[in-house]
Amino acid sequence: MSDPDHWSGSPETEAELTGAAMRRRPRAQALELGGRTLSPATLMMGHGYDPALSEGALKPPIFLTSTFVFENAAAGKRFFEGVTGKRPGGGDGLVYSRFNGPNQEILEDRLGIWEGAEEALTFSSGMAAIATVLLALVHPGDVIVHSAPLYAATETLIGRILGRFGVKWLDFPAGATREEIDAVLERAKGMGRVALIYLESPANPTNQLVDIEAVAAARDALASESKVPIVIDNTFLGPLWQLPLKHGADLVIYSLTKYAGGHSDLVAGSVVGAKAIVDPIRAMRNTIGTITDPHSAWMLLRSLETLELRMSRAGENAVKVCEFLRGNAKVEQVGYLGFLEPGSRQADIYKRHCTGAGSTFSLYLKGGEREAFAFLDALKIAKLAVSLGGTETLASAPAAMTHLSVPDDRKAALGITDNLVRISVGVENADDLIADFDQALAAV
Ligand SMILES: *Cc1c(COP(=O)(O)O)cnc(C)c1O
């Protein structure tokens, strides 16, 4: 919705309507100045919100309402035509809060900015976003091709829940080459219609990157009637360190619960992409009601104002912390995107796709569960909790927590060993964090 017309309305549209049937639009805001494209960090303070429409309030109020009053019956009809897709062009006005609301619309406009996307949608959780995308794009008998591993709940959704409706899947390892991806797509074609290619990069908890450009090239080489969409979960590096739409992805998914929300105080999700792929997902969201609530949307607007500051600081902290950890005698290995082996395939993907190594990494201690638990129990600043991307540093043991139910052979294949500690570095003082990790390692 970063299309400026979205706000001003085309003259034809205005002429068609009596004045009262038009929705009042926020004053159009500059996306560039003196030939200079304004950066997302600047636009997060005001884009998509016009104080004149809210009593001059500098910040948007939270619109706690379930429904919206039409100025006349013609306006109601026109708004419904937009919502139901009877008239192309999308919603012209607000109708009912299961479809959209002012806080969510402002949030969607601002989220789209980061990836230069035409449209964005927000959801009540990252999983609500993923489920709505899959319900919108997949039919019985279809095949989903995906990178592996995926976020555990996503694997459950694709493998076990969609499986009940006759949907099949086939995967390739996250680091796969073009040839390997070609081979999997060829096999998938023999199983049914390939509905979408679903990626997650870097993969959790292996941190393996997917070569999005190779996937896009393999997809483009497919002889199929319509272009198979490439969908990617960009929660770990986006929207600051990896912009998948630029590398050939069609739809980018976020758990906004993580870096975008950034304060570990809300659960939400989003998708961004071109209007053509977002429209059917919006229609599905309208039907099943997976939209985020106004309060979470408002909190996310506040979060986005500091997104670049927070992520930059967390990224800088992670470099320092990982350098320290790598040199400690009790550490076996640090799985951090900043330490990829020069010349390796992963380093090549990183160079082409990423502008930063993020702040979530894997720490392998010498020993096993006993050592990992002793380390976690000794931490004084870092909190022992799952999740990531918050202002505070979190640490957890995937084998005993997030991945406890994963079968042992699959755990071994994914490197989810008992000595693995997952760490998400926050925005604290880096030297304080290092002091905390130093004393916790001494306690092992
Ligand atoms: C957390 C997470 C999700 C799920 O998001 P929720 O907001 O918890 O529903 C999906 N993908 C990845 C990579 C995640 O880290």
Short mmCIF file of C-alpha atoms and ligand atoms in Angstrom, two decimals:
data_model
loop_
_atom_site.label_atom_id
_atom_site.label_comp_id
_atom_site.label_asym_id
_atom_site.label_seq_id
_atom_site.Cartn_x
_atom_site.Cartn_y
_atom_site.Cartn_z
CA MET A 1 0.00 0.00 0.00
CA SER A 2 2.98 2.29 -0.44
CA ASP A 3 1.32 3.36 -3.69
CA PRO A 4 0.71 7.10 -3.18
CA ASP A 5 -2.67 6.75 -4.97
CA HIS A 6 -3.80 4.71 -2.04
CA TRP A 7 -3.96 7.91 -0.06
CA SER A 8 -4.98 10.55 -2.55
CA GLY A 9 -7.57 8.61 -4.59
CA SER A 10 -7.56 8.93 -8.35
CA PRO A 11 -9.63 11.81 -9.83
CA GLU A 12 -11.87 9.32 -11.69
CA THR A 13 -12.78 7.65 -8.43
CA GLU A 14 -13.64 10.94 -6.77
CA ALA A 15 -15.75 12.08 -9.70
CA GLU A 16 -17.77 8.87 -9.55
CA LEU A 17 -18.80 9.48 -5.99
CA THR A 18 -20.75 12.01 -4.07
CA GLY A 19 -18.46 13.70 -1.56
CA ALA A 20 -19.99 11.93 1.40
CA ALA A 21 -19.24 8.46 0.02
CA MET A 22 -15.50 9.12 -0.10
CA ARG A 23 -13.39 8.00 2.76
CA ARG A 24 -11.26 10.78 4.19
CA ARG A 25 -7.66 9.92 3.39
CA PRO A 26 -4.50 10.85 5.25
CA ARG A 27 -2.64 13.63 3.48
CA ALA A 28 -0.12 12.08 1.09
CA GLN A 29 3.38 12.01 2.51
CA ALA A 30 6.66 12.45 0.71
CA LEU A 31 8.56 9.23 0.07
CA GLU A 32 11.42 11.25 -1.39
CA LEU A 33 12.92 14.66 -0.95
CA GLY A 34 15.05 16.53 -3.49
CA GLY A 35 15.46 13.38 -5.58
CA ARG A 36 16.50 11.43 -2.50
CA THR A 37 14.49 8.35 -1.52
CA LEU A 38 13.77 8.62 2.19
CA SER A 39 15.05 5.73 4.28
CA PRO A 40 12.72 3.40 6.20
CA ALA A 41 14.12 4.66 9.54
CA THR A 42 12.85 8.17 8.69
CA LEU A 43 9.49 7.04 7.33
CA MET A 44 8.69 4.98 10.45
CA MET A 45 7.87 8.19 12.38
CA GLY A 46 4.95 9.35 10.28
CA HIS A 47 4.23 7.39 7.12
CA GLY A 48 0.58 6.45 6.64
CA TYR A 49 -0.78 8.60 9.47
CA ASP A 50 -2.29 12.09 9.21
CA PRO A 51 -2.77 13.83 12.59
CA ALA A 52 -5.50 16.00 11.02
CA LEU A 53 -7.76 12.93 10.89
CA SER A 54 -7.32 12.30 14.65
CA GLU A 55 -7.83 15.65 16.43
CA GLY A 56 -4.21 16.58 15.74
CA ALA A 57 -2.85 13.77 17.93
CA LEU A 58 0.87 13.37 17.15
CA LYS A 59 0.56 9.62 17.64
CA PRO A 60 -2.31 7.55 16.24
CA PRO A 61 -4.99 6.73 18.81
CA ILE A 62 -5.83 3.04 19.33
CA PHE A 63 -9.09 2.48 17.46
CA LEU A 64 -10.97 0.09 19.72
CA THR A 65 -14.06 -0.51 17.64
CA SER A 66 -15.51 -3.62 16.06
CA THR A 67 -17.30 -1.83 13.23
CA PHE A 68 -17.29 1.44 11.24
CA VAL A 69 -20.18 3.81 10.49
CA PHE A 70 -20.87 4.50 6.79
CA GLU A 71 -21.70 8.08 5.87
CA ASN A 72 -24.46 6.82 3.59
CA ALA A 73 -25.71 3.59 2.03
CA ALA A 74 -23.81 4.17 -1.22
CA ALA A 75 -20.54 4.39 0.70
CA GLY A 76 -21.38 1.14 2.52
CA LYS A 77 -22.04 -0.60 -0.79
CA ARG A 78 -18.86 0.74 -2.33
CA PHE A 79 -16.74 -0.30 0.66
CA PHE A 80 -18.25 -3.81 0.55
CA GLU A 81 -17.57 -4.06 -3.17
CA GLY A 82 -13.93 -3.43 -2.37
CA VAL A 83 -13.74 -5.87 0.52
CA THR A 84 -15.49 -8.70 -1.34
CA GLY A 85 -13.48 -8.21 -4.52
CA LYS A 86 -16.58 -7.34 -6.61
CA ARG A 87 -14.78 -4.20 -7.70
CA PRO A 88 -11.06 -4.46 -8.44
CA GLY A 89 -8.75 -2.16 -6.54
CA GLY A 90 -9.37 -3.37 -3.01
CA GLY A 91 -10.98 -1.84 0.04
CA ASP A 92 -11.97 1.81 -0.29
CA GLY A 93 -13.07 2.29 3.29
CA LEU A 94 -13.23 0.56 6.62
CA VAL A 95 -16.10 -1.84 7.18
CA TYR A 96 -15.57 -4.21 10.08
CA SER A 97 -12.55 -4.92 12.28
CA ARG A 98 -12.10 -8.52 11.14
CA PHE A 99 -11.14 -7.04 7.74
CA ASN A 100 -9.04 -4.06 8.80
CA GLY A 101 -8.69 -1.02 11.06
CA PRO A 102 -6.72 2.23 11.10
CA ASN A 103 -3.90 0.97 13.34
CA GLN A 104 -3.39 -2.14 11.23
CA GLU A 105 -3.48 -0.12 7.99
CA ILE A 106 -0.81 2.30 9.19
CA LEU A 107 1.29 -0.63 10.36
CA GLU A 108 0.91 -2.39 7.00
CA ASP A 109 1.95 0.74 5.10
CA ARG A 110 5.07 1.06 7.24
CA LEU A 111 6.01 -2.64 7.08
CA GLY A 112 5.89 -2.60 3.28
CA ILE A 113 8.45 0.24 3.23
CA TRP A 114 11.32 -1.90 4.53
CA GLU A 115 11.27 -4.29 1.60
CA GLY A 116 9.94 -1.86 -1.00
CA ALA A 117 6.85 -4.08 -1.21
CA GLU A 118 3.61 -3.08 -2.89
CA GLU A 119 1.42 -4.51 -0.12
CA ALA A 120 1.64 -5.81 3.43
CA LEU A 121 -0.79 -7.62 5.74
CA THR A 122 -0.57 -8.12 9.49
CA PHE A 123 -1.74 -11.13 11.48
CA SER A 124 -2.39 -12.14 15.08
CA SER A 125 0.83 -14.24 15.12
CA GLY A 126 3.58 -15.43 12.83
CA MET A 127 1.85 -18.81 12.64
CA ALA A 128 -1.47 -17.10 11.80
CA ALA A 129 0.34 -15.45 8.88
CA ILE A 130 1.83 -18.76 7.72
CA ALA A 131 -1.46 -20.66 8.10
CA THR A 132 -3.41 -18.01 6.21
CA VAL A 133 -0.86 -18.00 3.36
CA LEU A 134 -0.99 -21.79 3.04
CA LEU A 135 -4.80 -21.93 3.19
CA ALA A 136 -4.96 -19.27 0.48
CA LEU A 137 -2.47 -20.86 -1.92
CA VAL A 138 -2.76 -24.64 -1.47
CA HIS A 139 -5.44 -27.09 -2.72
CA PRO A 140 -5.95 -30.82 -2.02
CA GLY A 141 -3.50 -32.93 -4.05
CA ASP A 142 -0.97 -30.08 -4.32
CA VAL A 143 2.69 -30.42 -3.38
CA ILE A 144 4.58 -27.96 -1.19
CA VAL A 145 8.32 -27.95 -1.82
CA HIS A 146 10.21 -26.55 1.17
CA SER A 147 13.68 -26.00 2.55
CA ALA A 148 14.56 -27.93 5.71
CA PRO A 149 14.57 -27.57 8.60
CA LEU A 150 11.61 -25.26 9.21
CA TYR A 151 10.25 -23.65 12.37
CA ALA A 152 8.72 -26.64 14.20
CA ALA A 153 5.11 -25.39 14.09
CA THR A 154 5.45 -24.72 10.34
CA GLU A 155 6.64 -28.30 9.80
CA THR A 156 3.68 -29.57 11.83
CA LEU A 157 1.28 -27.43 9.81
CA ILE A 158 2.61 -28.57 6.43
CA GLY A 159 3.33 -32.20 7.27
CA ARG A 160 0.60 -33.20 9.69
CA ILE A 161 -2.28 -30.73 9.39
CA LEU A 162 -2.34 -29.99 5.63
CA GLY A 163 -1.53 -33.67 5.13
CA ARG A 164 -5.03 -34.44 6.47
CA PHE A 165 -6.40 -32.51 3.47
CA GLY A 166 -4.37 -34.42 0.91
CA VAL A 167 -1.51 -31.95 0.59
CA LYS A 168 1.92 -33.50 0.01
CA TRP A 169 5.38 -32.07 0.63
CA LEU A 170 8.96 -32.61 -0.45
CA ASP A 171 12.00 -30.88 1.04
CA PHE A 172 15.61 -30.01 0.24
CA PRO A 173 18.31 -29.11 2.78
CA ALA A 174 18.69 -25.36 3.42
CA GLY A 175 22.14 -25.16 1.82
CA ALA A 176 21.11 -27.05 -1.36
CA THR A 177 22.69 -26.19 -4.73
CA ARG A 178 20.80 -25.31 -7.91
CA GLU A 179 21.20 -28.90 -9.15
CA GLU A 180 19.82 -30.36 -5.93
CA ILE A 181 16.87 -27.96 -5.97
CA ASP A 182 16.19 -28.82 -9.66
CA ALA A 183 16.11 -32.52 -8.79
CA VAL A 184 13.62 -32.03 -5.93
CA LEU A 185 11.36 -29.83 -8.09
CA GLU A 186 11.43 -32.45 -10.84
CA ARG A 187 10.33 -35.15 -8.39
CA ALA A 188 7.66 -32.85 -6.93
CA LYS A 189 6.17 -32.21 -10.39
CA GLY A 190 5.58 -35.95 -10.67
CA MET A 191 3.58 -35.91 -7.42
CA GLY A 192 1.04 -33.19 -8.29
CA ARG A 193 0.67 -29.45 -8.86
CA VAL A 194 3.51 -27.59 -7.09
CA ALA A 195 1.52 -24.95 -5.17
CA LEU A 196 4.46 -23.04 -3.73
CA ILE A 197 8.09 -23.20 -2.71
CA TYR A 198 8.40 -22.39 0.98
CA LEU A 199 11.75 -21.29 2.41
CA GLU A 200 13.13 -20.35 5.79
CA SER A 201 16.57 -18.72 5.88
CA PRO A 202 18.59 -18.89 8.01
CA ALA A 203 17.10 -22.14 9.27
CA ASN A 204 16.51 -22.58 12.97
CA PRO A 205 18.59 -23.76 14.84
CA THR A 206 21.23 -24.71 12.24
CA ASN A 207 21.63 -21.14 10.88
CA GLN A 208 22.02 -22.63 7.36
CA LEU A 209 21.23 -20.08 4.66
CA VAL A 210 19.05 -20.87 1.62
CA ASP A 211 20.26 -19.70 -1.80
CA ILE A 212 17.14 -17.73 -2.75
CA GLU A 213 18.61 -16.78 -6.14
CA ALA A 214 19.25 -20.44 -6.99
CA VAL A 215 15.69 -21.34 -5.93
CA ALA A 216 14.32 -18.53 -8.12
CA ALA A 217 16.40 -19.70 -11.09
CA ALA A 218 15.20 -23.29 -10.59
CA ARG A 219 11.59 -22.09 -10.35
CA ASP A 220 11.95 -19.95 -13.50
CA ALA A 221 13.27 -22.98 -15.38
CA LEU A 222 10.18 -25.04 -14.45
CA ALA A 223 7.90 -25.70 -17.37
CA SER A 224 4.62 -25.02 -15.59
CA GLU A 225 1.49 -23.15 -16.65
CA SER A 226 1.75 -20.49 -13.98
CA LYS A 227 4.72 -19.20 -12.03
CA VAL A 228 5.10 -21.13 -8.77
CA PRO A 229 5.34 -18.54 -5.94
CA ILE A 230 8.40 -18.50 -3.69
CA VAL A 231 7.46 -17.75 -0.08
CA ILE A 232 10.13 -17.16 2.57
CA ASP A 233 10.09 -16.81 6.34
CA ASN A 234 12.55 -13.93 6.94
CA THR A 235 12.04 -13.67 10.71
CA PHE A 236 15.70 -14.13 11.67
CA LEU A 237 17.36 -11.49 9.46
CA GLY A 238 14.59 -9.22 8.26
CA PRO A 239 13.84 -6.57 7.56
CA LEU A 240 17.31 -5.13 8.15
CA TRP A 241 19.86 -7.77 7.11
CA GLN A 242 18.11 -9.71 4.30
CA LEU A 243 15.57 -8.45 1.72
CA PRO A 244 14.38 -11.59 -0.12
CA LEU A 245 12.09 -9.81 -2.62
CA LYS A 246 15.28 -8.45 -4.22
CA HIS A 247 16.62 -11.98 -4.71
CA GLY A 248 13.58 -13.51 -6.39
CA ALA A 249 11.14 -14.32 -3.55
CA ASP A 250 7.49 -13.37 -4.15
CA LEU A 251 6.19 -13.22 -0.60
CA VAL A 252 8.05 -12.59 2.65
CA ILE A 253 6.65 -13.77 5.99
CA TYR A 254 7.53 -12.41 9.42
CA SER A 255 6.90 -13.37 12.96
CA LEU A 256 6.67 -9.76 14.20
CA THR A 257 6.93 -11.27 17.68
CA LYS A 258 10.71 -11.32 17.20
CA TYR A 259 12.91 -8.43 15.95
CA ALA A 260 10.09 -6.30 14.49
CA GLY A 261 8.15 -6.21 17.79
CA GLY A 262 11.47 -6.39 19.55
CA HIS A 263 10.44 -6.04 23.20
CA SER A 264 9.13 -9.55 23.94
CA ASP A 265 5.74 -8.09 24.81
CA LEU A 266 3.49 -9.06 21.90
CA VAL A 267 2.71 -11.81 19.38
CA ALA A 268 2.03 -10.88 15.74
CA GLY A 269 2.93 -11.70 12.15
CA SER A 270 2.96 -10.23 8.68
CA VAL A 271 3.45 -10.87 4.98
CA VAL A 272 4.78 -8.43 2.37
CA GLY A 273 4.82 -8.77 -1.41
CA ALA A 274 3.19 -7.72 -4.66
CA LYS A 275 -0.55 -7.01 -4.76
CA ALA A 276 -1.27 -9.98 -7.04
CA ILE A 277 -0.06 -12.53 -4.48
CA VAL A 278 -1.21 -10.59 -1.39
CA ASP A 279 -4.84 -10.19 -2.58
CA PRO A 280 -5.92 -13.84 -2.20
CA ILE A 281 -4.21 -13.94 1.21
CA ARG A 282 -6.14 -10.84 2.27
CA ALA A 283 -9.37 -12.51 1.13
CA MET A 284 -8.54 -15.58 3.23
CA ARG A 285 -7.69 -13.36 6.23
CA ASN A 286 -11.02 -11.55 5.81
CA THR A 287 -12.79 -14.91 5.89
CA ILE A 288 -11.05 -16.54 8.85
CA GLY A 289 -10.18 -13.45 10.92
CA THR A 290 -6.45 -13.90 11.52
CA ILE A 291 -5.74 -10.13 11.52
CA THR A 292 -3.72 -8.57 14.35
CA ASP A 293 -5.62 -6.59 16.98
CA PRO A 294 -5.50 -2.75 17.18
CA HIS A 295 -3.52 -2.70 20.41
CA SER A 296 -0.74 -4.97 19.14
CA ALA A 297 -0.69 -3.00 15.89
CA TRP A 298 -0.23 0.22 17.86
CA MET A 299 2.61 -1.32 19.89
CA LEU A 300 4.24 -2.45 16.66
CA LEU A 301 4.11 1.11 15.29
CA ARG A 302 6.13 2.16 18.32
CA SER A 303 8.50 -0.79 17.81
CA LEU A 304 9.14 0.10 14.17
CA GLU A 305 10.34 3.60 15.15
CA THR A 306 13.39 2.02 16.82
CA LEU A 307 13.76 -1.06 14.62
CA GLU A 308 16.93 0.07 12.90
CA LEU A 309 18.47 1.32 16.16
CA ARG A 310 17.66 -1.89 18.01
CA MET A 311 18.71 -4.31 15.31
CA SER A 312 21.92 -2.40 14.59
CA ARG A 313 22.91 -2.38 18.25
CA ALA A 314 21.99 -6.06 18.72
CA GLY A 315 24.03 -6.94 15.64
CA GLU A 316 27.07 -5.01 16.92
CA ASN A 317 26.72 -6.67 20.32
CA ALA A 318 26.56 -10.12 18.72
CA VAL A 319 29.87 -9.56 16.88
CA LYS A 320 31.61 -8.72 20.17
CA VAL A 321 29.96 -11.51 22.18
CA CYS A 322 30.70 -14.16 19.52
CA GLU A 323 34.33 -13.04 19.26
CA PHE A 324 34.62 -13.48 23.02
CA LEU A 325 32.85 -16.87 23.11
CA ARG A 326 34.93 -18.25 20.25
CA GLY A 327 38.11 -17.72 22.27
CA ASN A 328 36.90 -19.50 25.43
CA ALA A 329 38.38 -22.89 26.36
CA LYS A 330 34.98 -24.35 27.35
CA VAL A 331 33.46 -23.56 23.97
CA GLU A 332 33.53 -26.18 21.22
CA GLN A 333 32.10 -24.01 18.42
CA VAL A 334 30.10 -20.84 17.77
CA GLY A 335 27.54 -21.18 14.95
CA TYR A 336 27.27 -17.54 13.92
CA LEU A 337 26.72 -16.18 10.41
CA GLY A 338 29.64 -13.79 10.91
CA PHE A 339 32.04 -16.75 11.16
CA LEU A 340 31.32 -18.58 7.88
CA GLU A 341 34.33 -20.25 6.31
CA PRO A 342 35.68 -17.94 3.58
CA GLY A 343 35.16 -19.44 0.13
CA SER A 344 32.47 -21.89 1.34
CA ARG A 345 29.07 -22.14 -0.34
CA GLN A 346 27.38 -20.71 2.78
CA ALA A 347 29.78 -17.73 2.74
CA ASP A 348 28.94 -17.16 -0.93
CA ILE A 349 25.18 -17.16 -0.21
CA TYR A 350 25.77 -14.82 2.72
CA LYS A 351 27.74 -12.38 0.56
CA ARG A 352 25.00 -12.26 -2.09
CA HIS A 353 21.96 -12.15 0.23
CA CYS A 354 22.81 -10.66 3.62
CA THR A 355 24.00 -7.30 4.89
CA GLY A 356 24.49 -8.43 8.48
CA ALA A 357 24.91 -11.61 10.53
CA GLY A 358 22.01 -10.98 12.90
CA SER A 359 22.12 -11.49 16.63
CA THR A 360 20.84 -15.06 17.05
CA PHE A 361 23.42 -17.84 17.04
CA SER A 362 24.29 -21.33 18.31
CA LEU A 363 26.82 -21.92 21.06
CA TYR A 364 28.19 -25.48 21.33
CA LEU A 365 29.80 -26.08 24.72
CA LYS A 366 32.34 -28.83 25.32
CA GLY A 367 30.35 -31.61 27.03
CA GLY A 368 26.62 -32.33 26.98
CA GLU A 369 23.36 -31.45 28.70
CA ARG A 370 25.02 -31.10 32.11
CA GLU A 371 27.39 -28.40 30.83
CA ALA A 372 24.65 -26.62 28.83
CA PHE A 373 22.32 -26.56 31.85
CA ALA A 374 25.10 -25.38 34.21
CA PHE A 375 25.85 -22.51 31.83
CA LEU A 376 22.17 -21.53 31.48
CA ASP A 377 21.53 -21.73 35.23
CA ALA A 378 24.52 -19.48 35.98
CA LEU A 379 23.50 -16.59 33.68
CA LYS A 380 22.72 -13.38 35.58
CA ILE A 381 21.91 -10.86 32.83
CA ALA A 382 20.74 -13.09 29.99
CA LYS A 383 17.33 -14.62 30.68
CA LEU A 384 16.60 -18.33 30.30
CA ALA A 385 13.74 -18.25 27.77
CA VAL A 386 12.89 -19.32 24.24
CA SER A 387 12.16 -16.75 21.49
CA LEU A 388 14.52 -14.16 20.05
CA GLY A 389 14.89 -10.65 18.70
CA GLY A 390 13.98 -8.78 21.90
CA THR A 391 15.83 -5.93 23.59
CA GLU A 392 17.01 -8.40 26.25
CA THR A 393 19.43 -11.27 25.70
CA LEU A 394 17.80 -14.72 25.85
CA ALA A 395 19.37 -18.17 26.04
CA SER A 396 17.84 -21.66 25.84
CA ALA A 397 18.68 -25.32 25.17
CA PRO A 398 16.87 -26.42 21.96
CA ALA A 399 17.39 -30.19 22.50
CA ALA A 400 15.61 -29.99 25.86
CA MET A 401 13.11 -27.25 25.00
CA THR A 402 11.98 -26.06 21.54
CA HIS A 403 13.08 -29.28 19.79
CA LEU A 404 12.38 -31.76 22.61
CA SER A 405 9.83 -33.69 20.55
CA VAL A 406 12.03 -33.98 17.44
CA PRO A 407 13.05 -37.67 16.89
CA ASP A 408 16.66 -38.40 17.91
CA ASP A 409 17.95 -39.26 14.42
CA ARG A 410 16.51 -36.03 12.99
CA LYS A 411 17.99 -34.08 15.91
CA ALA A 412 21.40 -35.57 15.16
CA ALA A 413 21.06 -34.76 11.44
CA LEU A 414 20.23 -31.14 12.28
CA GLY A 415 23.06 -30.74 14.79
CA ILE A 416 20.61 -30.26 17.68
CA THR A 417 22.91 -31.80 20.26
CA ASP A 418 22.60 -31.72 24.05
CA ASN A 419 25.54 -29.29 24.35
CA LEU A 420 23.83 -26.68 22.12
CA VAL A 421 22.74 -23.36 23.62
CA ARG A 422 20.76 -20.93 21.45
CA ILE A 423 21.44 -17.28 22.20
CA SER A 424 19.63 -14.16 20.99
CA VAL A 425 21.67 -11.10 21.87
CA GLY A 426 19.81 -7.92 22.85
CA VAL A 427 20.72 -4.27 23.12
CA GLU A 428 22.42 -4.28 26.54
CA ASN A 429 25.98 -3.05 26.98
CA ALA A 430 28.19 -5.57 25.16
CA ASP A 431 30.87 -5.64 27.88
CA ASP A 432 28.24 -6.41 30.53
CA LEU A 433 27.01 -9.32 28.41
CA ILE A 434 30.55 -10.59 27.97
CA ALA A 435 31.07 -10.41 31.75
CA ASP A 436 27.88 -12.45 32.21
CA PHE A 437 28.90 -15.14 29.70
CA ASP A 438 32.43 -15.19 31.18
CA GLN A 439 31.17 -15.94 34.70
CA ALA A 440 28.58 -18.46 33.42
CA LEU A 441 31.30 -20.34 31.48
CA ALA A 442 33.46 -20.32 34.63
CA ALA A 443 30.57 -22.01 36.47
CA VAL A 444 30.43 -24.88 33.94
C1 LIG B 1 8.69 -17.47 16.11
C2 LIG B 1 8.76 -17.91 14.72
C3 LIG B 1 7.60 -18.23 14.00
C4 LIG B 1 6.23 -18.23 14.62
O1 LIG B 1 5.84 -16.95 15.01
P1 LIG B 1 4.77 -16.68 16.18
O2 LIG B 1 4.68 -15.19 16.19
O3 LIG B 1 5.31 -17.28 17.44
O4 LIG B 1 3.49 -17.34 15.75
C5 LIG B 1 7.73 -18.60 12.67
N1 LIG B 1 8.94 -18.66 12.08
C6 LIG B 1 10.07 -18.37 12.74
C7 LIG B 1 11.38 -18.45 12.04
C8 LIG B 1 10.03 -17.99 14.08
O5 LIG B 1 11.16 -17.72 14.73
#
